[in-house]
Structures are given as structure tokens and as C-alpha cells.
Coordinates of C-alpha atoms and ligand atoms in Angstrom, one line a residue:
M1 CA 27.6 27.4 -9.4
M2 CA 26.8 27.9 -12.9
L3 CA 23.6 28.8 -14.5
S4 CA 22.1 26.8 -16.9
K5 CA 21.5 27.9 -20.9
D6 CA 17.8 27.3 -22.1
S7 CA 17.8 24.2 -24.2
Q8 CA 15.1 22.3 -26.4
E9 CA 14.1 20.5 -23.5
S10 CA 13.6 23.2 -21.1
N11 CA 11.8 25.3 -23.6
F12 CA 9.2 22.2 -24.2
K13 CA 5.6 22.8 -23.7
I14 CA 3.6 21.8 -20.8
P15 CA 1.5 19.0 -21.9
K16 CA -2.4 18.8 -21.1
I17 CA -2.5 17.2 -17.9
K18 CA -4.7 13.7 -18.2
F19 CA -5.4 13.0 -14.6
T20 CA -6.8 15.5 -12.1
Q21 CA -9.3 13.6 -10.4
L22 CA -9.5 11.0 -7.3
F23 CA -9.3 7.3 -8.5
I24 CA -11.5 5.4 -6.4
N25 CA -13.0 2.1 -7.3
G26 CA -11.4 2.0 -10.5
E27 CA -12.8 5.3 -11.9
F28 CA -11.5 9.0 -11.9
V29 CA -14.1 11.1 -9.8
D30 CA -14.7 14.3 -8.2
S31 CA -14.3 14.9 -4.9
V32 CA -17.5 14.8 -2.6
S33 CA -17.4 18.6 -1.9
G34 CA -16.3 19.4 -5.5
K35 CA -13.2 21.4 -4.3
T36 CA -10.0 21.4 -6.3
F37 CA -6.4 22.7 -5.2
E38 CA -3.7 24.2 -7.3
T39 CA -0.4 22.1 -8.0
I40 CA 2.4 24.6 -8.8
D41 CA 5.2 24.3 -11.2
P42 CA 8.3 25.4 -8.7
R43 CA 10.4 26.4 -11.8
N44 CA 8.2 29.3 -12.6
E45 CA 5.2 29.2 -9.7
E46 CA 2.5 28.6 -12.4
V47 CA -0.4 26.6 -11.8
I48 CA 0.3 23.5 -13.9
A49 CA -3.4 22.1 -12.8
R50 CA -6.2 21.9 -10.6
I51 CA -6.4 18.6 -8.7
A52 CA -9.3 16.9 -6.8
E53 CA -9.0 17.9 -3.2
G54 CA -10.0 15.0 -1.0
D55 CA -11.2 14.8 2.4
E56 CA -12.7 12.7 5.0
E57 CA -15.6 11.6 2.6
D58 CA -13.5 10.7 0.2
I59 CA -11.0 8.6 2.1
D60 CA -14.3 7.1 3.5
L61 CA -15.4 6.2 0.2
A62 CA -11.7 4.8 -1.1
V63 CA -11.4 2.8 2.1
K64 CA -14.5 1.1 1.4
A65 CA -13.7 0.2 -2.1
A66 CA -10.5 -1.3 -0.9
R67 CA -12.3 -3.0 1.8
E68 CA -14.6 -4.7 -0.8
A69 CA -12.0 -5.3 -2.9
F70 CA -10.1 -7.4 0.1
D71 CA -13.1 -9.2 1.9
H72 CA -14.4 -10.3 -1.5
G73 CA -12.6 -8.9 -4.6
P74 CA -10.5 -11.2 -6.6
W75 CA -7.2 -9.7 -5.7
P76 CA -6.3 -11.3 -2.7
R77 CA -7.4 -14.6 -3.9
L78 CA -5.7 -14.4 -7.0
T79 CA -3.1 -17.4 -7.7
P80 CA 0.4 -15.8 -7.4
K81 CA 1.1 -16.9 -10.7
E82 CA -1.8 -14.3 -11.5
R83 CA -1.0 -11.6 -9.4
R84 CA 2.7 -11.7 -10.6
R85 CA 1.6 -11.6 -14.2
I86 CA -0.5 -8.5 -13.5
M87 CA 2.6 -6.6 -11.8
L88 CA 4.7 -7.5 -14.3
K89 CA 2.4 -6.1 -16.9
F90 CA 2.2 -2.6 -14.8
A91 CA 6.1 -2.8 -14.8
D92 CA 5.7 -2.8 -18.4
L93 CA 3.2 -0.3 -18.9
I94 CA 5.2 2.4 -16.5
L95 CA 8.3 1.7 -18.8
E96 CA 6.3 2.3 -22.0
H97 CA 5.1 5.7 -20.7
V98 CA 8.4 6.9 -18.8
K99 CA 8.7 10.0 -20.6
E100 CA 5.2 11.1 -19.8
I101 CA 5.8 10.3 -16.0
A102 CA 8.9 11.8 -15.8
V103 CA 7.3 15.4 -17.2
L104 CA 4.9 15.2 -14.4
D105 CA 7.4 14.4 -11.6
T106 CA 9.6 17.4 -13.1
M107 CA 7.0 19.7 -13.6
D108 CA 5.5 19.0 -10.1
A109 CA 8.6 18.4 -7.9
G110 CA 11.7 20.3 -9.8
K111 CA 13.1 17.4 -10.1
L112 CA 16.0 16.5 -13.0
F113 CA 14.2 15.2 -15.9
S114 CA 17.2 13.0 -17.1
A115 CA 17.7 11.2 -13.5
I116 CA 14.0 10.5 -13.2
K117 CA 13.4 9.2 -17.1
T118 CA 16.7 7.2 -16.5
I119 CA 17.0 6.1 -13.3
E120 CA 14.0 6.8 -10.8
I121 CA 11.0 5.8 -13.2
P122 CA 12.8 2.5 -14.2
N123 CA 13.2 1.8 -10.5
V124 CA 9.8 2.0 -10.0
A125 CA 9.5 -0.8 -12.6
D126 CA 12.3 -2.6 -11.1
V127 CA 10.6 -2.6 -7.6
L128 CA 7.3 -3.8 -9.0
C129 CA 9.1 -6.8 -11.0
Y130 CA 10.9 -7.6 -7.8
Y131 CA 8.1 -7.9 -5.6
A132 CA 6.0 -9.6 -8.7
G133 CA 9.1 -12.0 -8.2
A134 CA 8.2 -12.4 -4.6
T135 CA 4.6 -13.3 -4.8
D136 CA 5.1 -17.1 -5.2
K137 CA 7.6 -17.1 -2.5
I138 CA 5.5 -16.1 0.6
H139 CA 5.3 -18.9 2.9
G140 CA 5.1 -19.8 6.4
T141 CA 7.1 -22.4 8.7
T142 CA 6.4 -25.8 10.0
L143 CA 6.7 -25.9 13.6
K144 CA 8.2 -28.5 16.3
M145 CA 5.3 -28.5 18.4
S146 CA 5.7 -30.7 21.7
G147 CA 3.1 -33.4 22.1
E148 CA 1.0 -34.8 19.9
I149 CA 0.2 -31.8 17.7
Q150 CA 1.4 -30.4 14.4
G151 CA 1.6 -26.9 13.5
Y152 CA 2.4 -24.5 10.9
T153 CA 2.2 -20.7 9.9
L154 CA 0.4 -18.9 7.3
L155 CA 1.5 -15.6 6.0
E156 CA -1.4 -13.6 5.2
P157 CA -2.2 -10.2 3.7
I158 CA -2.6 -7.7 6.3
G159 CA -6.0 -6.3 4.7
V160 CA -6.4 -2.5 3.8
V161 CA -3.7 -0.3 3.9
G162 CA -3.1 3.5 4.0
H163 CA -0.2 4.8 2.5
I164 CA 0.8 8.5 2.9
I165 CA 3.6 9.7 0.8
P166 CA 6.0 12.7 0.2
W167 CA 7.0 14.9 -2.2
N168 CA 10.5 14.3 -2.9
F169 CA 10.6 11.0 -4.9
P170 CA 6.9 11.0 -5.7
S171 CA 7.3 7.8 -8.2
Q172 CA 9.9 5.8 -6.0
M173 CA 8.0 6.6 -2.6
F174 CA 4.7 5.2 -4.9
A175 CA 6.6 2.4 -5.6
Y176 CA 8.2 1.4 -2.3
K177 CA 5.0 1.4 -0.3
V178 CA 2.4 0.0 -3.5
A179 CA 4.6 -2.8 -4.8
P180 CA 5.0 -5.1 -1.9
A181 CA 1.3 -4.5 -0.4
L182 CA 0.3 -5.6 -3.9
A183 CA 2.2 -8.3 -4.1
A184 CA 1.2 -9.5 -0.4
G185 CA -2.6 -9.5 -1.7
C186 CA -3.6 -6.5 0.2
T187 CA -5.6 -3.4 -1.1
M188 CA -4.7 0.2 -0.7
V189 CA -5.5 3.9 -0.5
V190 CA -2.7 6.2 -1.3
K191 CA -2.3 9.6 -0.3
P192 CA 0.3 11.6 -2.4
A193 CA 1.8 14.6 -1.2
E194 CA -0.3 17.8 -2.0
Q195 CA 2.5 19.3 -3.8
S196 CA 3.5 16.4 -6.3
P197 CA 0.0 14.7 -6.6
L198 CA 0.3 14.0 -10.7
S199 CA 2.4 10.9 -11.2
A200 CA 0.4 9.0 -8.4
L201 CA -2.8 9.5 -10.6
Y202 CA -1.0 8.3 -13.8
Y203 CA 0.1 5.4 -11.9
A204 CA -3.5 4.4 -11.1
Y205 CA -4.4 4.9 -14.5
L206 CA -1.6 2.5 -15.9
A207 CA -2.6 0.0 -12.8
K208 CA -6.2 -0.3 -14.2
Q209 CA -4.7 -1.0 -17.9
A210 CA -2.6 -3.7 -16.5
G211 CA -5.5 -5.1 -15.0
I212 CA -5.1 -4.5 -11.3
P213 CA -9.0 -4.9 -10.3
D214 CA -11.2 -2.3 -9.3
G215 CA -10.6 -1.0 -5.4
V216 CA -7.1 -2.8 -5.1
I217 CA -5.5 0.7 -5.6
N218 CA -7.1 4.1 -4.8
V219 CA -5.4 7.5 -5.0
V220 CA -7.0 10.3 -3.0
T221 CA -5.3 13.4 -3.6
G222 CA -5.7 16.4 -0.8
F223 CA -4.0 17.7 2.2
G224 CA -2.3 16.1 5.1
P225 CA -4.5 17.5 8.0
T226 CA -7.4 16.6 6.3
A227 CA -7.3 13.7 3.8
G228 CA -3.9 12.5 5.4
A229 CA -5.4 12.4 8.8
A230 CA -8.4 10.9 7.9
L231 CA -6.8 7.8 6.4
S232 CA -4.3 7.5 9.3
S233 CA -7.5 7.5 12.0
H234 CA -9.7 5.2 9.7
M235 CA -11.3 2.4 11.7
D236 CA -11.4 0.3 8.6
V237 CA -7.6 0.7 7.6
D238 CA -5.5 -2.5 8.6
K239 CA -2.3 -0.8 8.2
I240 CA -0.5 2.6 7.9
T241 CA 2.7 3.4 6.2
F242 CA 4.2 6.8 6.2
T243 CA 7.2 8.6 4.7
G244 CA 7.4 12.3 5.7
S245 CA 8.6 14.5 8.2
T246 CA 9.0 13.3 11.9
E247 CA 6.7 15.9 13.1
V248 CA 4.0 14.3 11.3
G249 CA 4.9 10.8 11.5
H250 CA 4.0 11.6 15.7
L251 CA 0.5 12.6 14.3
V252 CA -0.1 9.8 12.1
M253 CA 1.1 7.3 14.9
Q254 CA -1.3 8.9 17.2
A255 CA -4.1 8.8 14.9
A256 CA -3.5 5.3 14.6
A257 CA -3.2 4.7 18.2
T258 CA -6.4 6.2 19.1
S259 CA -8.6 4.9 16.3
N260 CA -8.1 1.0 15.9
L261 CA -4.6 0.6 16.9
K262 CA -3.6 0.1 13.4
P263 CA 0.3 -0.9 13.1
G264 CA 2.2 1.7 11.4
S265 CA 5.4 1.8 9.5
L266 CA 7.1 5.0 9.5
E267 CA 9.9 6.4 7.1
M268 CA 11.1 9.7 8.2
G269 CA 13.6 12.5 8.5
G270 CA 17.2 12.3 8.7
K271 CA 20.4 14.3 9.3
C272 CA 23.1 11.9 7.7
P273 CA 26.9 11.6 8.7
F274 CA 29.4 11.2 5.7
I275 CA 32.4 10.3 7.2
V276 CA 35.8 10.7 5.5
F277 CA 39.5 9.1 6.9
D278 CA 42.4 10.6 5.5
D279 CA 43.5 7.7 3.6
V280 CA 40.7 8.3 0.7
D281 CA 41.3 9.6 -2.9
V282 CA 40.4 13.1 -2.1
D283 CA 39.3 14.2 -5.4
K284 CA 37.1 11.0 -6.1
I285 CA 35.6 11.0 -2.4
A286 CA 34.6 14.8 -2.4
S287 CA 32.9 14.8 -5.4
L288 CA 30.7 11.9 -3.8
A289 CA 30.4 13.8 -1.0
F290 CA 29.1 16.9 -2.6
V291 CA 26.5 14.7 -4.7
G292 CA 25.8 12.8 -1.3
A293 CA 24.7 16.3 0.2
I294 CA 23.1 18.1 -2.7
Y295 CA 21.6 15.5 -5.0
N296 CA 17.9 16.2 -5.6
K297 CA 18.9 19.8 -4.5
G298 CA 19.2 18.3 -0.9
E299 CA 15.5 16.9 -1.0
G300 CA 16.5 13.8 0.4
C301 CA 16.1 12.5 3.7
V302 CA 19.4 10.3 3.3
C303 CA 21.5 13.1 2.0
G304 CA 25.1 13.1 4.0
S305 CA 24.4 16.6 4.9
R306 CA 26.8 16.6 8.0
L307 CA 30.1 16.0 6.5
F308 CA 33.1 15.0 8.6
I309 CA 36.6 15.1 7.4
Q310 CA 39.4 13.9 9.2
E311 CA 42.0 16.5 9.6
A312 CA 45.1 15.7 7.5
I313 CA 42.9 16.0 4.3
Y314 CA 40.8 18.7 5.6
D315 CA 41.9 21.3 3.8
K316 CA 42.6 19.8 0.3
F317 CA 39.3 18.3 0.6
V318 CA 37.5 21.5 1.3
K319 CA 39.2 22.9 -1.8
K320 CA 37.8 20.3 -4.0
L321 CA 34.4 20.8 -2.6
E322 CA 34.4 24.4 -3.4
E323 CA 35.8 23.7 -7.2
T324 CA 32.6 21.1 -7.2
A325 CA 30.3 23.4 -6.4
K326 CA 31.8 26.4 -8.8
T327 CA 30.9 23.7 -11.7
W328 CA 27.1 22.4 -10.7
V329 CA 24.7 23.8 -13.2
V330 CA 21.7 25.3 -11.3
G331 CA 18.5 25.8 -13.6
D332 CA 16.0 24.2 -15.3
P333 CA 15.5 20.6 -14.4
F334 CA 14.1 20.1 -18.1
D335 CA 18.0 21.1 -19.4
P336 CA 20.2 18.1 -19.7
N337 CA 23.1 20.4 -18.2
T338 CA 21.5 21.1 -15.4
R339 CA 22.7 19.0 -11.9
H340 CA 20.0 20.8 -9.6
G341 CA 16.5 22.5 -10.2
P342 CA 13.9 24.5 -7.8
Q343 CA 13.1 23.6 -4.5
I344 CA 9.9 22.3 -4.1
D345 CA 7.5 24.9 -3.1
K346 CA 7.7 28.5 -1.3
I347 CA 7.5 26.9 2.0
Q348 CA 10.5 24.8 1.7
F349 CA 12.7 27.5 -0.1
E350 CA 12.0 30.0 3.0
K351 CA 12.9 27.4 5.2
V352 CA 16.2 26.6 3.6
L353 CA 17.0 30.4 2.9
S354 CA 16.2 30.9 6.7
Y355 CA 18.7 27.8 8.1
I356 CA 21.1 29.4 5.9
E357 CA 20.8 33.0 7.8
H358 CA 21.1 30.7 11.1
G359 CA 24.4 29.3 9.7
K360 CA 25.8 32.8 9.2
R361 CA 24.3 34.3 12.4
E362 CA 25.9 31.0 14.3
G363 CA 29.3 31.9 13.1
A364 CA 30.0 28.9 10.5
T365 CA 31.9 30.4 7.5
L366 CA 30.0 30.3 4.3
L367 CA 32.5 28.7 1.8
T368 CA 29.9 28.6 -1.7
G369 CA 26.3 29.7 -2.2
G370 CA 24.2 31.1 0.4
N371 CA 21.5 32.8 -2.1
A372 CA 18.3 32.1 -4.2
L373 CA 19.0 33.0 -7.8
D374 CA 17.9 36.3 -9.0
R375 CA 14.6 34.7 -11.1
K376 CA 11.4 33.1 -10.9
G377 CA 10.9 30.0 -9.2
Y378 CA 12.6 28.5 -6.2
F379 CA 16.1 28.2 -6.7
I380 CA 18.9 28.2 -4.2
E381 CA 22.6 28.1 -4.9
P382 CA 24.2 24.9 -3.5
T383 CA 25.6 26.2 -0.1
I384 CA 28.6 25.0 1.9
F385 CA 29.4 26.1 5.4
I386 CA 32.8 24.8 6.9
D387 CA 33.7 25.5 10.5
V388 CA 30.5 24.0 11.5
E389 CA 30.0 23.1 15.6
D390 CA 28.2 20.0 16.4
D391 CA 25.9 22.3 18.5
M392 CA 24.9 24.6 15.7
I393 CA 21.3 24.9 14.2
I394 CA 22.6 23.8 10.5
A395 CA 24.8 20.7 12.4
K396 CA 21.6 19.3 14.2
E397 CA 18.4 20.0 12.0
E398 CA 17.2 18.6 9.0
I399 CA 17.3 21.3 6.5
F400 CA 16.1 19.6 3.2
G401 CA 17.4 21.6 1.0
P402 CA 21.0 22.5 -0.7
V403 CA 23.1 23.0 2.2
L404 CA 26.1 21.1 3.5
S405 CA 27.8 21.3 7.2
V406 CA 31.6 20.5 7.1
M407 CA 33.3 19.5 10.2
K408 CA 36.5 18.4 10.9
F409 CA 37.7 15.4 13.3
K410 CA 40.7 13.6 14.8
T411 CA 40.2 10.0 15.9
V412 CA 37.7 7.1 15.1
E413 CA 36.5 7.4 18.4
E414 CA 35.6 10.7 18.4
V415 CA 33.8 11.0 15.1
I416 CA 31.7 7.7 16.0
K417 CA 30.3 9.7 18.9
R418 CA 30.0 12.9 17.1
A419 CA 28.1 11.3 14.1
N420 CA 25.5 9.5 16.6
C421 CA 25.0 12.6 18.5
T422 CA 21.8 13.3 16.7
K423 CA 18.2 12.5 17.2
Y424 CA 17.8 11.0 13.8
G425 CA 19.3 7.3 12.6
L426 CA 18.7 6.9 9.0
A427 CA 21.7 6.6 7.0
A428 CA 25.3 7.0 7.0
G429 CA 28.6 7.2 4.7
V430 CA 31.8 5.9 5.5
M431 CA 34.9 6.5 3.2
T432 CA 38.1 4.5 3.9
K433 CA 40.2 1.9 2.6
D434 CA 41.1 0.3 6.0
L435 CA 38.6 -2.5 6.4
N436 CA 38.9 -2.5 10.0
I437 CA 37.6 1.3 10.7
A438 CA 34.9 0.7 8.0
N439 CA 33.6 -2.6 10.2
T440 CA 34.4 -0.5 13.4
V441 CA 32.2 2.3 12.4
S442 CA 29.6 0.9 10.5
R443 CA 28.9 -1.0 13.6
S444 CA 29.2 1.6 15.5
I445 CA 26.7 4.0 14.1
R446 CA 23.1 3.9 15.0
A447 CA 21.5 4.2 11.7
G448 CA 19.4 1.9 9.3
V449 CA 21.9 1.9 6.3
I450 CA 25.6 2.3 6.4
W451 CA 27.3 2.8 2.6
I452 CA 31.0 2.0 2.8
N453 CA 33.1 3.7 0.0
C454 CA 29.7 4.4 -1.9
Y455 CA 26.3 6.5 -1.2
F456 CA 22.8 6.3 -2.0
A457 CA 23.4 2.5 -3.1
F458 CA 19.5 1.6 -3.1
D459 CA 18.4 -1.8 -4.3
P460 CA 14.9 -3.3 -4.7
D461 CA 16.8 -6.0 -2.5
C462 CA 18.4 -3.7 0.5
P463 CA 16.1 -3.1 2.6
Y464 CA 16.1 0.5 3.8
G465 CA 14.6 2.6 6.8
G466 CA 15.7 4.5 10.0
Y467 CA 16.7 3.8 13.8
K468 CA 15.8 6.4 16.6
C469 CA 13.1 9.1 15.2
S470 CA 14.1 8.3 11.5
G471 CA 11.5 5.5 11.7
F472 CA 10.6 1.6 12.1
E473 CA 9.8 -1.0 9.7
R474 CA 11.5 -1.1 6.5
D475 CA 10.9 -0.4 2.9
L476 CA 12.3 -2.5 0.1
G477 CA 14.0 -6.1 0.7
M478 CA 11.9 -8.9 1.7
E479 CA 11.2 -6.9 5.1
G480 CA 9.4 -4.4 3.0
L481 CA 7.1 -7.6 2.0
H482 CA 7.0 -9.1 5.6
K483 CA 5.3 -5.6 7.0
F484 CA 2.1 -6.1 4.8
L485 CA 1.8 -9.8 6.0
Q486 CA 0.6 -11.2 9.1
V487 CA 1.1 -14.6 11.0
K488 CA -1.4 -17.2 11.5
S489 CA -0.6 -20.1 13.5
V490 CA -2.7 -23.4 12.9
A491 CA -2.6 -26.4 15.2
T492 CA -4.0 -29.5 14.7
P493 CA -3.7 -32.6 16.7
I494 CA -2.2 -35.9 15.0
Y495 CA -2.0 -39.5 16.1
N496 CA -3.5 -40.7 19.4
S497 CA -3.5 -37.4 20.8
P498 CA -5.9 -36.6 23.8
W499 CA -7.4 -34.0 21.4
L500 CA -8.7 -36.5 19.2
Ligands
NAD601 P1 5.3 15.8 5.8 O1 5.4 15.0 6.9 O2 4.6 17.5 5.8 O3 4.3 15.3 4.6 C1 4.5 14.1 4.1 C2 3.2 13.4 4.0 O4 2.3 13.5 5.1 C3 2.2 14.4 2.6 O5 1.6 13.1 2.1 C4 1.4 15.1 3.6 O6 0.2 15.7 3.0 C5 1.0 14.0 4.8 N1 0.7 14.5 6.1 C6 0.9 16.1 6.4 N2 0.4 16.1 7.6 C7 -0.3 15.2 7.9 C8 -1.4 14.7 8.9 N3 -1.7 15.3 10.1 N4 -1.8 13.5 9.1 C9 -1.4 12.5 8.1 N5 -0.7 12.9 7.1 C10 -0.1 14.0 7.1 O7 6.7 16.0 5.2 P2 7.0 16.6 3.7 O8 7.6 18.2 4.3 O9 6.4 16.4 2.8 O10 8.8 15.9 3.2 C11 9.5 16.5 3.6 C12 10.1 15.4 5.2 O11 10.2 13.8 4.6 C13 11.6 15.7 5.6 O12 11.6 15.6 7.0 C14 12.1 14.2 5.2 O13 13.2 14.0 5.7 C15 11.0 13.2 5.3 N6 11.2 12.2 4.2 C16 11.7 10.7 4.7 C17 11.9 10.0 3.7 C18 12.5 8.5 4.3 O14 12.4 7.6 3.5 N7 12.8 8.5 5.6 C19 11.9 9.8 2.5 C20 11.2 11.2 1.9 C21 10.9 12.4 2.8

């Protein structure tokens, strides 16, 4: 691991934060209580800004605005063409403001400035464009009814939606939830994570500039157990979507079930297997495996944090992983040379370090890293454990930090069984040139996304979500749109039906 040197970008001055209030019914407003909370820069533990702290009353005001916009406002009633035009304008405005938004996510979440600027925020615009293009492709079916009745289905927007999003990809998570809900004709209340509220407020501002009517997108910043819980249990929210931990997913579903039985869509944790067979190009796949585990400082639910390597190439592969870790630059995420910035906050930082201690105590061999950097901020070295056993805590629990657990396997049957031995089922990687093995393994792994000879191959058209405790329903793709639609069946007698 290397330390980043200061560069021009890393010395930049923190800009004045423009939006720190709640966004309700098209206006930036203080919270009813007047309370605020600090959002902290994980690079230096300093306060970036004070943000309005929304709670139950603010959620209620936001839901009322969304309800009014849904029941009486123009958005659900616009022609698809008009809705598409406004969504495309929104995407264009985002592209015009990439740098400003990227600065916010880097300061708030310690994310790599270069990656957000060139990949993540352009992806937000892509997702909006994808769903803008879907607005006029929402149609039902003609039914083959028996008897003298004609029937068809209509797909109608589900209504007012609550979106609860996490901090690790603040921009993309906003887009994955908001863009399809907009295309469907829904109105919504977004509750960003308390650690990274800034970009969601900026998107709300741009949405208004683009012509999205007041009340359609409302953003209530605040904490999970207060604002988040109030949104999940609100009687006038018709659907709740959530991305976050499995633990909180349970709470969200309980609140949804015990309030108005609203349906939920959950994207939750992962402990994804990355499986490498012995016919691969070791240098290439070892680099991919390393990035697959450590990208975004391991703060990714799809990170391939359980690496299974077939025994014939195990030693060579491990050596290459070690070499890659040595060249990995940890430091200020504004520095273009940095590959890995600070963990999101003190809580997550300490949690990751405690998992590293568990790994050492349980007898895994520490190959690289294992320490926090001796500087201000929440920086942790990329950490690789080898000789990891399936029943060790570091092999079972989601660490959500730059920690890779490496395991050896012999056969296809064995690795399928071991890879599936987890409560999670989000994603998996299968690396082999053997088509038969690739097909067998990809069909046998119980996970919502399988990447063969690639990793993190996201696309707006590719549905994404989990099996088992990783969740249900999908973001992205047409599945990501259909979860915001409901089916209405219409039947009417024809010819000489006895109904007439
Ligand atoms: P978290 O579950 O603590 O928080 C996620 C969101 O839920 C935040 O907005 C938070 O304020 C809110 N929240 C917290 N308590 C709540 C409550 N009682 N009621 C309603 N909302 C509440 O998760 P986190 O620590 O912010 O994020 C890390 C977790 O998210 C990891 O487990 C990770 O795997 C998961 N994650 C999953 C995906 C995915 O797509 N599957 C993506 C990103 C993160």
C-alpha cells in the first residue's frame, strides 16, 4: 500500500454548501423542530455543514405534498412524451453540474472524486435517460377472456413512494430509486442517509430547474430511527423502497406491514463469493479480484469479499494479490492518484478494525494491511487474510470495508456448496474459460446477479437485486420500473353477452 501525495485537487477549498434544508413541495425549508445535525468529512473529521434534521412531522408534510401532487398534480397525468422531456432535461442538468455534485459526494462519503465524476454521476444521468425512454413503453396486455367479455390490463403508477437510501453510493442509489418512480408517474419522499445527505438535496434543486412539478420529489434529511421509521410506517405512503443493511430492512418491512401493509422493495447486504478456477490468466484476474473486493474502500454490498481460488493456482494468485495491494494508493480521495479514500465515519471505521482483530484472533493469516493510517480521518489499509476458514466471522459477516478473505478449493461441487453457505445472495463472480463450468456454477449459485469473467458489470438495462437475506424486487432494468406500477384489470361485455 502506498500513501497519496498532496496534489492540486487534494488541496482544493471546501465550497460553500448551497443546500442544507429539507426540500418539501418545491421549497427548501427548515425542519419543524428547527433542529440540525452535522455532516462530517471523513477525510479529516471536520464538520462540512449543518443539515436540517427532519423527523415525523417533516415526513408528514412531505408525504402530504407528494399525495397532493399524485392525486391532483400534473405529473401522473402528463403525456409520456412530456414526462420524458422533463426527465431528459433533468439528466442534462446533472451532466452540466457533474463536478459540483462529485465534490459533495467526495466530501460527504470519502468517495474517489475521479470515479464519481467520470463514472457514477454520468451513470445517474444514464439511468434517468433509460427510464425517460421507458415512459411511453408502459402498457398492459389484452386478455383472452372466455365468454362474451373483452378484457385488458392497465399499468398504473402505484402512488406515493418512500425511498430510504444508504451512504455508500449516494448518487446512484438516488437515481436507481427516483428515476423509475418518476417514469412510472409516481410522486415521492426521499430519505438520504444521514452520513451523506448533500447530493440528494442538490438533485432536488436540479429536478425543480428541469421542470419537475412541486411535490413530486421531496427530500427529508434526518436519521433512520426517526425520519426513516416515520416514512416506512406512514399510512399514506403506498410503497417503500430501501437499500441498506439487512437488520434495518427487517425494521422497514415490519413498519410497512404494521401500518398500511404497503409493499416493500429491499436491497440489502451481501457477502459475495468471487470464484476463480485454475484455467484463468492469473495476473489479470487477481487484479480484478482485488478491485472486486476493495473498490469504494470495500463499502459496497456487491464487493467480492469471499475469494475462492482453485488449489493449482492458489500460491501464484495470492502472490499477485499481495503485489497489487502494495501498489494500491490510500489517501485523499480528491487526489487523482488515490485508489482508496477514508471509510464513511467513525462507527464504520471502528467496526472494520474490530473485524480485522477477529480475523487475527480466529487464526487467519494476515497477508497485507490490517491497520488504520496514522493520520486524521478514517483511513484503513487494504487488508487481505489468507487461510480463511468458512466458519470464521470474517468469512461469514458483511464487513463493509477493505477486507478480503481468501480461501482455497478443489472441485466445482465443493465451491458451489461453500459459496452458497451464506444467508446472503446478492452477487457472485465466476472466473473461468470453461463454458461448462461457468454455466454450471452460475446456475447453481443462489444470488441475484452473476458476473462471469467480469465484475461490477452494472448497466441501466440489467436488473439488480438479491436472493435470500439480500432482499427482493429489483432496481434497474424494466423490473426496476414495474415495481412502481400496479395492474388494473378492465373487463367489459361485448356482442350478445348476457351482461348486456
Ligand atoms: P443502514 O441500514 O443503517 O441505513 C440505510 C438507510 O436506512 C439510511 O438512510 C438510514 O438512515 C435508514 N435507517 C436506519 N434505521 C432505520 C429505521 N429504523 N427505519 C427506517 N430507516 C432507517 O445501512 P448503512 O449502514 O447506511 O449501509 C450499509 C448497509 O447497506 C450494508 O449492509 C450494505 O450491504 C447495505 N447496502 C446494500 C445495497 C444493495 O443494493 N443491496 C447497496 C448499498 C448498501
